[in-house]
Amino acid sequence: TDLAVLRLKDTREVFPTLDFANSDDLLVGDVVLAIGNPFGVGQTVTHGIVSAVARTQVGITDYQFFIQTDAAINPGNSGGALVDLSGRLAGVNTAIFSRSGGSQGIGFAIPANMVRVVVASAKGGGSAVKRPWFGARLQAVTPDIAETIGLPRPAGALVSSVIEGSPAARGGLRTADVILGIEGQSVDDPNAFEYRFATRPLGQKANIEVLRGKQRLKLSIALETAPDGNRAEMVLRGRSPFAGAKVANLTPALADELRVDANMQGVAIVDMENDGAAASVGFRKGDVVLSVN
């Protein structure tokens, strides 16, 4: 998510805080303020408008769904607040698109609703963000696919496979279904769905709208974390091309972390010693070993 939470212990100082805005309520044209320390000159506030509310394919995080703004954001603004006119946190500044290195009016912020999920995970004592597991692989709806299934434009997320026993499978989702919306909000592509699903609260259910053939259906998907089972992590030693690699069984939770198919059979490399044999051979963190010899 490109976010971390800092916990301050044993401090007597009372810090001012910002309330969270509902970033899903933002509209294009809303005025926002960007706060930060650009180029190290000191705290600075710039203002602009929301240029887009669901910008994907930016290539910054796994969960690609950003607020785009033309408020001046420069190096040093990252981590600063994007604030609405009510003084609430609408997002956290994270990146700019620039050919010169300075602001060119295209800045991106992580929506407050994603920030809320990360903060809630940290407050619960976890060292990693706990988010709902869907249990299906999605792909974009191309113009050809949209024409074939009768959609007026290419939109939604096409289900390419469903993991047996996953929340998606138990909720009735099938391969070749097209997800059109979640909780009343339309879905334009897989990134948009993954963001919407990841920001839903655990322990409840998400209602999704699906196109199956010519029929529109409403499905209810349980919001629960992926089972981690027996990862059995270990560092391989000895005279082996795998020496120095930390490996683990590919559980559904680990497959979700690595963004690989949970139906795959193999052993995942979860970490790597820089000076080990595995690194020199060319293995990388995130590789899945499918077979040997």
Coordinates of N, CA and C in Angstrom, one line a residue, residues 129-277:
V129 N -0.7 -5.7 7.2 CA -2.1 -5.3 7.0 C -3.0 -6.5 6.8
K130 N -4.1 -6.6 7.5 CA -5.0 -7.7 7.3 C -6.1 -7.2 6.4
R131 N -6.3 -7.9 5.3 CA -7.4 -7.5 4.4 C -8.1 -8.7 3.9
P132 N -9.3 -8.5 3.4 CA -10.2 -9.6 3.0 C -9.5 -10.3 1.8
W133 N -9.8 -11.7 1.8 CA -9.3 -12.5 0.7 C -10.5 -12.9 -0.2
F134 N -10.3 -12.6 -1.5 CA -11.4 -12.9 -2.4 C -11.4 -14.3 -2.9
G135 N -10.2 -14.7 -3.4 CA -10.1 -16.1 -3.8 C -10.4 -16.4 -5.3
A136 N -10.2 -15.4 -6.1 CA -10.5 -15.5 -7.6 C -9.5 -14.7 -8.3
R137 N -9.1 -15.1 -9.5 CA -8.2 -14.3 -10.3 C -9.0 -13.6 -11.3
L138 N -8.7 -12.3 -11.5 CA -9.5 -11.4 -12.4 C -8.6 -10.9 -13.5
Q139 N -9.3 -10.6 -14.6 CA -8.6 -9.9 -15.8 C -9.5 -8.8 -16.3
A140 N -8.9 -7.9 -17.1 CA -9.6 -6.8 -17.6 C -10.6 -7.3 -18.7
V141 N -11.6 -6.5 -18.9 CA -12.6 -6.8 -20.0 C -12.1 -6.0 -21.2
T142 N -11.7 -6.6 -22.2 CA -11.3 -6.0 -23.5 C -12.5 -5.6 -24.3
P143 N -12.3 -4.7 -25.3 CA -13.4 -4.4 -26.2 C -14.0 -5.6 -26.9
D144 N -13.1 -6.6 -27.3 CA -13.6 -7.8 -27.9 C -14.5 -8.6 -26.9
I145 N -14.1 -8.7 -25.7 CA -14.8 -9.5 -24.7 C -16.2 -8.8 -24.4
A146 N -16.1 -7.4 -24.3 CA -17.3 -6.7 -24.1 C -18.3 -6.9 -25.2
E147 N -17.9 -6.9 -26.4 CA -18.8 -7.1 -27.6 C -19.4 -8.5 -27.5
T148 N -18.6 -9.5 -27.1 CA -19.0 -10.9 -27.1 C -20.1 -11.1 -26.1
I149 N -20.0 -10.5 -24.9 CA -20.9 -10.7 -23.8 C -22.0 -9.7 -23.8
G150 N -22.0 -8.7 -24.7 CA -23.1 -7.7 -24.8 C -23.0 -6.5 -23.9
L151 N -21.8 -6.2 -23.5 CA -21.6 -4.9 -22.7 C -21.5 -3.7 -23.6
P152 N -22.1 -2.6 -23.3 CA -22.0 -1.4 -24.2 C -20.6 -0.8 -24.3
R153 N -19.7 -1.1 -23.2 CA -18.3 -0.6 -23.3 C -17.5 -1.6 -22.4
P154 N -16.2 -1.6 -22.7 CA -15.3 -2.5 -21.9 C -15.2 -2.0 -20.4
A155 N -15.9 -2.7 -19.5 CA -15.8 -2.3 -18.1 C -16.1 -3.6 -17.3
G156 N -15.6 -3.5 -16.0 CA -15.8 -4.6 -15.1 C -14.5 -5.5 -15.0
A157 N -14.7 -6.6 -14.3 CA -13.6 -7.5 -14.0 C -14.0 -8.9 -14.4
L158 N -13.3 -9.5 -15.3 CA -13.7 -10.9 -15.7 C -13.0 -11.9 -14.8
V159 N -13.8 -12.9 -14.4 CA -13.3 -13.9 -13.5 C -12.6 -15.0 -14.4
S160 N -11.3 -15.2 -14.2 CA -10.6 -16.2 -15.1 C -10.5 -17.5 -14.3
S161 N -10.5 -17.5 -13.0 CA -10.4 -18.7 -12.2 C -10.9 -18.5 -10.8
V162 N -11.4 -19.5 -10.2 CA -11.9 -19.4 -8.8 C -11.3 -20.5 -8.0
I163 N -10.7 -20.1 -6.8 CA -10.0 -21.1 -6.0 C -11.1 -21.8 -5.1
E164 N -11.0 -23.1 -5.2 CA -11.9 -24.0 -4.5 C -11.9 -23.7 -3.0
G165 N -13.1 -23.6 -2.4 CA -13.2 -23.3 -0.9 C -13.0 -21.9 -0.5
S166 N -12.7 -21.0 -1.5 CA -12.5 -19.6 -1.1 C -13.8 -18.9 -0.9
P167 N -13.7 -17.6 -0.3 CA -15.0 -16.9 -0.2 C -15.7 -16.7 -1.5
A168 N -15.0 -16.4 -2.6 CA -15.6 -16.2 -3.9 C -16.4 -17.5 -4.3
A169 N -15.7 -18.7 -4.1 CA -16.4 -19.9 -4.5 C -17.6 -20.2 -3.6
R170 N -17.5 -20.0 -2.3 CA -18.6 -20.2 -1.4 C -19.8 -19.2 -1.7
G171 N -19.4 -18.1 -2.2 CA -20.4 -17.1 -2.5 C -21.1 -17.3 -3.8
G172 N -20.7 -18.3 -4.6 CA -21.4 -18.6 -5.9 C -20.7 -18.1 -7.1
L173 N -19.5 -17.5 -7.0 CA -18.9 -16.9 -8.2 C -18.4 -18.0 -9.1
R174 N -18.4 -17.8 -10.4 CA -18.0 -18.8 -11.3 C -17.0 -18.2 -12.4
T175 N -16.2 -19.1 -12.9 CA -15.3 -18.6 -14.0 C -16.2 -18.1 -15.2
A176 N -15.7 -17.0 -15.8 CA -16.4 -16.3 -16.9 C -17.4 -15.3 -16.4
D177 N -17.7 -15.3 -15.1 CA -18.6 -14.2 -14.6 C -17.8 -12.8 -14.8
V178 N -18.6 -11.8 -14.9 CA -18.0 -10.4 -15.0 C -18.6 -9.6 -13.9
I179 N -17.7 -9.1 -13.0 CA -18.0 -8.3 -11.8 C -18.2 -6.9 -12.3
L180 N -19.4 -6.4 -12.1 CA -19.8 -5.0 -12.5 C -19.8 -4.0 -11.4
G181 N -20.0 -4.5 -10.2 CA -20.1 -3.5 -9.1 C -19.9 -4.2 -7.7
I182 N -19.6 -3.4 -6.7 CA -19.5 -3.9 -5.3 C -20.1 -2.8 -4.4
E183 N -21.1 -3.2 -3.6 CA -21.8 -2.3 -2.7 C -22.3 -1.1 -3.3
G184 N -22.9 -1.3 -4.5 CA -23.5 -0.2 -5.2 C -22.6 0.7 -6.0
Q185 N -21.3 0.4 -6.0 CA -20.3 1.2 -6.7 C -19.8 0.5 -7.9
S186 N -19.8 1.1 -9.1 CA -19.4 0.4 -10.3 C -18.0 0.1 -10.3
V187 N -17.6 -0.9 -11.0 CA -16.2 -1.4 -11.1 C -15.8 -1.3 -12.6
D188 N -14.7 -0.5 -12.8 CA -14.3 -0.4 -14.2 C -13.2 -1.4 -14.6
D189 N -12.4 -1.9 -13.7 CA -11.4 -2.8 -14.0 C -11.0 -3.6 -12.8
P190 N -10.1 -4.6 -12.9 CA -9.8 -5.4 -11.7 C -9.1 -4.6 -10.6
N191 N -8.3 -3.6 -10.9 CA -7.7 -2.8 -9.9 C -8.7 -2.1 -9.0
A192 N -9.8 -1.6 -9.7 CA -10.8 -0.9 -8.9 C -11.5 -1.8 -8.0
F193 N -11.8 -3.1 -8.5 CA -12.5 -4.0 -7.7 C -11.6 -4.4 -6.5
E194 N -10.3 -4.7 -6.7 CA -9.4 -5.1 -5.6 C -9.4 -4.1 -4.5
Y195 N -9.3 -2.8 -4.9 CA -9.3 -1.7 -4.0 C -10.6 -1.7 -3.2
R196 N -11.7 -1.7 -3.9 CA -13.0 -1.7 -3.2 C -13.2 -2.8 -2.2
F197 N -12.7 -4.0 -2.6 CA -12.9 -5.2 -1.8 C -11.9 -5.1 -0.6
A198 N -10.7 -4.7 -0.9 CA -9.7 -4.6 0.2 C -10.0 -3.6 1.3
T199 N -10.8 -2.6 1.0 CA -11.2 -1.6 2.0 C -12.5 -1.9 2.7
R200 N -13.1 -3.1 2.4 CA -14.3 -3.5 3.2 C -13.9 -4.0 4.5
P201 N -14.7 -3.8 5.6 CA -14.3 -4.3 6.9 C -14.4 -5.8 7.1
L202 N -13.4 -6.4 7.7 CA -13.4 -7.9 7.9 C -14.5 -8.3 8.8
G203 N -15.0 -9.5 8.6 CA -16.1 -10.0 9.5 C -17.5 -9.8 9.0
Q204 N -17.6 -9.0 7.9 CA -18.9 -8.7 7.3 C -19.0 -9.4 6.0
K205 N -19.9 -8.9 5.1 CA -20.1 -9.5 3.8 C -20.1 -8.4 2.8
A206 N -19.6 -8.6 1.6 CA -19.7 -7.7 0.5 C -20.7 -8.1 -0.6
N207 N -21.5 -7.2 -1.0 CA -22.5 -7.6 -2.0 C -22.0 -7.1 -3.4
I208 N -21.8 -8.1 -4.3 CA -21.3 -7.7 -5.6 C -22.3 -8.0 -6.7
E209 N -22.3 -7.2 -7.7 CA -23.2 -7.4 -8.9 C -22.4 -8.1 -10.0
V210 N -22.9 -9.2 -10.5 CA -22.2 -10.0 -11.5 C -23.1 -10.2 -12.8
L211 N -22.4 -10.2 -13.9 CA -23.1 -10.5 -15.2 C -22.7 -12.0 -15.5
R212 N -23.7 -12.8 -15.6 CA -23.4 -14.3 -16.0 C -24.3 -14.6 -17.2
G213 N -23.6 -14.6 -18.4 CA -24.3 -14.7 -19.6 C -25.1 -13.5 -19.9
K214 N -26.4 -13.5 -19.9 CA -27.2 -12.3 -20.1 C -27.9 -11.9 -18.8
Q215 N -27.6 -12.7 -17.7 CA -28.3 -12.5 -16.5 C -27.5 -11.7 -15.5
R216 N -28.1 -10.7 -14.8 CA -27.4 -10.0 -13.7 C -27.8 -10.6 -12.4
L217 N -26.8 -10.9 -11.6 CA -27.0 -11.5 -10.3 C -26.4 -10.7 -9.2
K218 N -26.9 -10.9 -8.0 CA -26.3 -10.3 -6.8 C -25.8 -11.4 -5.9
L219 N -24.5 -11.4 -5.6 CA -23.8 -12.4 -4.8 C -23.3 -11.7 -3.5
S220 N -23.3 -12.5 -2.4 CA -22.8 -12.1 -1.1 C -21.5 -12.8 -0.8
I221 N -20.4 -12.1 -0.6 CA -19.1 -12.7 -0.4 C -18.6 -12.4 1.0
A222 N -18.2 -13.4 1.8 CA -17.7 -13.3 3.1 C -16.4 -12.5 3.1
L223 N -16.2 -11.6 4.1 CA -15.0 -10.8 4.2 C -14.1 -11.5 5.3
E224 N -13.1 -12.3 4.9 CA -12.3 -13.0 5.8 C -10.9 -13.0 5.3
T225 N -9.9 -13.2 6.2 CA -8.5 -13.3 5.7 C -8.2 -14.7 5.1
A226 N -7.2 -14.7 4.3 CA -6.8 -15.9 3.7 C -6.2 -16.9 4.7
P227 N -6.5 -18.2 4.6 CA -5.9 -19.1 5.6 C -4.4 -19.3 5.3
D228 N -3.6 -19.3 6.4 CA -2.2 -19.4 6.2 C -1.6 -20.8 6.4
G229 N -2.4 -21.6 7.0 CA -2.0 -23.0 7.1 C -0.6 -23.2 7.6
N230 N 0.1 -24.1 7.0 CA 1.4 -24.5 7.4 C 2.5 -23.9 6.4
R231 N 2.9 -22.7 6.7 CA 4.0 -22.1 5.8 C 5.3 -22.9 5.9
A232 N 5.6 -23.3 7.1 CA 6.9 -24.0 7.4 C 8.1 -23.3 6.8
E233 N 8.3 -22.0 7.1 CA 9.4 -21.3 6.5 C 10.7 -21.8 7.0
M234 N 11.7 -21.9 6.1 CA 13.0 -22.3 6.5 C 14.1 -21.7 5.5
V235 N 15.3 -21.5 6.0 CA 16.4 -21.1 5.2 C 17.2 -22.3 4.8
L236 N 17.4 -22.4 3.5 CA 18.1 -23.6 2.9 C 19.7 -23.4 3.1
R237 N 20.3 -24.4 3.5 CA 21.8 -24.3 3.7 C 22.5 -25.4 2.9
G238 N 23.8 -25.5 3.0 CA 24.5 -26.6 2.4 C 25.0 -26.3 1.0
R239 N 25.5 -27.3 0.4 CA 26.0 -27.2 -1.0 C 24.8 -27.4 -2.0
S240 N 24.2 -26.2 -2.3 CA 23.0 -26.3 -3.1 C 22.8 -25.0 -3.9
P241 N 22.3 -25.0 -5.1 CA 22.0 -23.7 -5.7 C 20.9 -22.9 -5.0
F242 N 20.2 -23.5 -4.0 CA 19.2 -22.8 -3.3 C 19.7 -22.3 -2.0
A243 N 21.0 -22.5 -1.7 CA 21.6 -22.0 -0.4 C 21.4 -20.5 -0.2
G244 N 20.9 -20.1 1.0 CA 20.6 -18.7 1.2 C 19.2 -18.3 1.0
A245 N 18.4 -19.1 0.4 CA 17.0 -18.8 0.1 C 16.1 -19.2 1.3
K246 N 15.2 -18.3 1.6 CA 14.2 -18.6 2.6 C 13.0 -19.1 1.9
V247 N 12.5 -20.3 2.1 CA 11.4 -20.8 1.3 C 10.2 -21.1 2.3
A248 N 9.0 -21.3 1.7 CA 7.8 -21.6 2.4 C 6.8 -22.3 1.5
N249 N 6.0 -23.1 2.2 CA 4.9 -23.7 1.5 C 3.9 -22.6 0.9
L250 N 3.4 -22.8 -0.2 CA 2.5 -21.8 -0.9 C 1.1 -21.9 -0.3
T251 N 0.9 -21.2 0.8 CA -0.5 -21.2 1.4 C -1.3 -20.1 0.6
P252 N -2.7 -20.2 0.8 CA -3.5 -19.1 0.2 C -3.1 -17.7 0.6
A253 N -2.7 -17.5 1.9 CA -2.3 -16.2 2.3 C -1.0 -15.8 1.7
L254 N 0.0 -16.7 1.5 CA 1.2 -16.3 0.9 C 1.0 -16.1 -0.6
A255 N 0.2 -16.9 -1.2 CA -0.1 -16.7 -2.7 C -0.7 -15.3 -2.9
D256 N -1.6 -14.9 -1.9 CA -2.2 -13.5 -2.0 C -1.1 -12.4 -1.8
E257 N -0.2 -12.6 -0.9 CA 0.9 -11.7 -0.7 C 1.7 -11.5 -2.0
L258 N 2.1 -12.7 -2.6 CA 3.0 -12.7 -3.7 C 2.3 -12.4 -5.1
R259 N 0.9 -12.3 -5.0 CA 0.1 -12.1 -6.2 C 0.3 -13.2 -7.2
V260 N 0.3 -14.4 -6.8 CA 0.3 -15.6 -7.7 C -0.9 -16.4 -7.5
D261 N -1.1 -17.4 -8.4 CA -2.3 -18.2 -8.4 C -2.2 -19.2 -7.2
A262 N -3.2 -19.2 -6.3 CA -3.2 -20.0 -5.1 C -3.4 -21.5 -5.5
N263 N -3.9 -21.8 -6.7 CA -4.0 -23.2 -7.1 C -2.7 -23.8 -7.6
M264 N -1.7 -22.9 -7.7 CA -0.3 -23.4 -8.1 C 0.3 -24.3 -7.0
Q265 N 1.0 -25.3 -7.5 CA 1.7 -26.3 -6.6 C 3.2 -25.9 -6.7
G266 N 3.7 -25.6 -5.5 CA 5.2 -25.2 -5.5 C 5.6 -24.7 -4.2
V267 N 6.9 -24.3 -4.2 CA 7.5 -23.7 -3.0 C 7.9 -22.3 -3.3
A268 N 7.5 -21.3 -2.4 CA 7.8 -19.9 -2.7 C 9.1 -19.5 -2.0
I269 N 9.8 -18.6 -2.7 CA 11.0 -18.0 -2.1 C 10.5 -16.7 -1.5
V270 N 10.6 -16.6 -0.2 CA 10.0 -15.4 0.5 C 11.1 -14.4 0.9
D271 N 12.4 -14.8 0.9 CA 13.5 -13.9 1.2 C 14.8 -14.5 0.7
M272 N 15.8 -13.7 0.7 CA 17.0 -14.1 0.0 C 18.2 -13.4 0.7
E273 N 19.3 -14.2 1.0 CA 20.5 -13.6 1.4 C 21.3 -13.1 0.2
N274 N 21.7 -11.8 0.3 CA 22.4 -11.2 -0.9 C 23.6 -11.9 -1.4
D275 N 24.4 -12.5 -0.4 CA 25.6 -13.2 -0.8 C 25.5 -14.7 -0.9
G276 N 24.3 -15.2 -0.9 CA 24.1 -16.7 -1.0 C 24.1 -17.2 -2.4
A277 N 24.2 -18.5 -2.5 CA 24.3 -19.2 -3.8 C 23.0 -18.9 -4.6

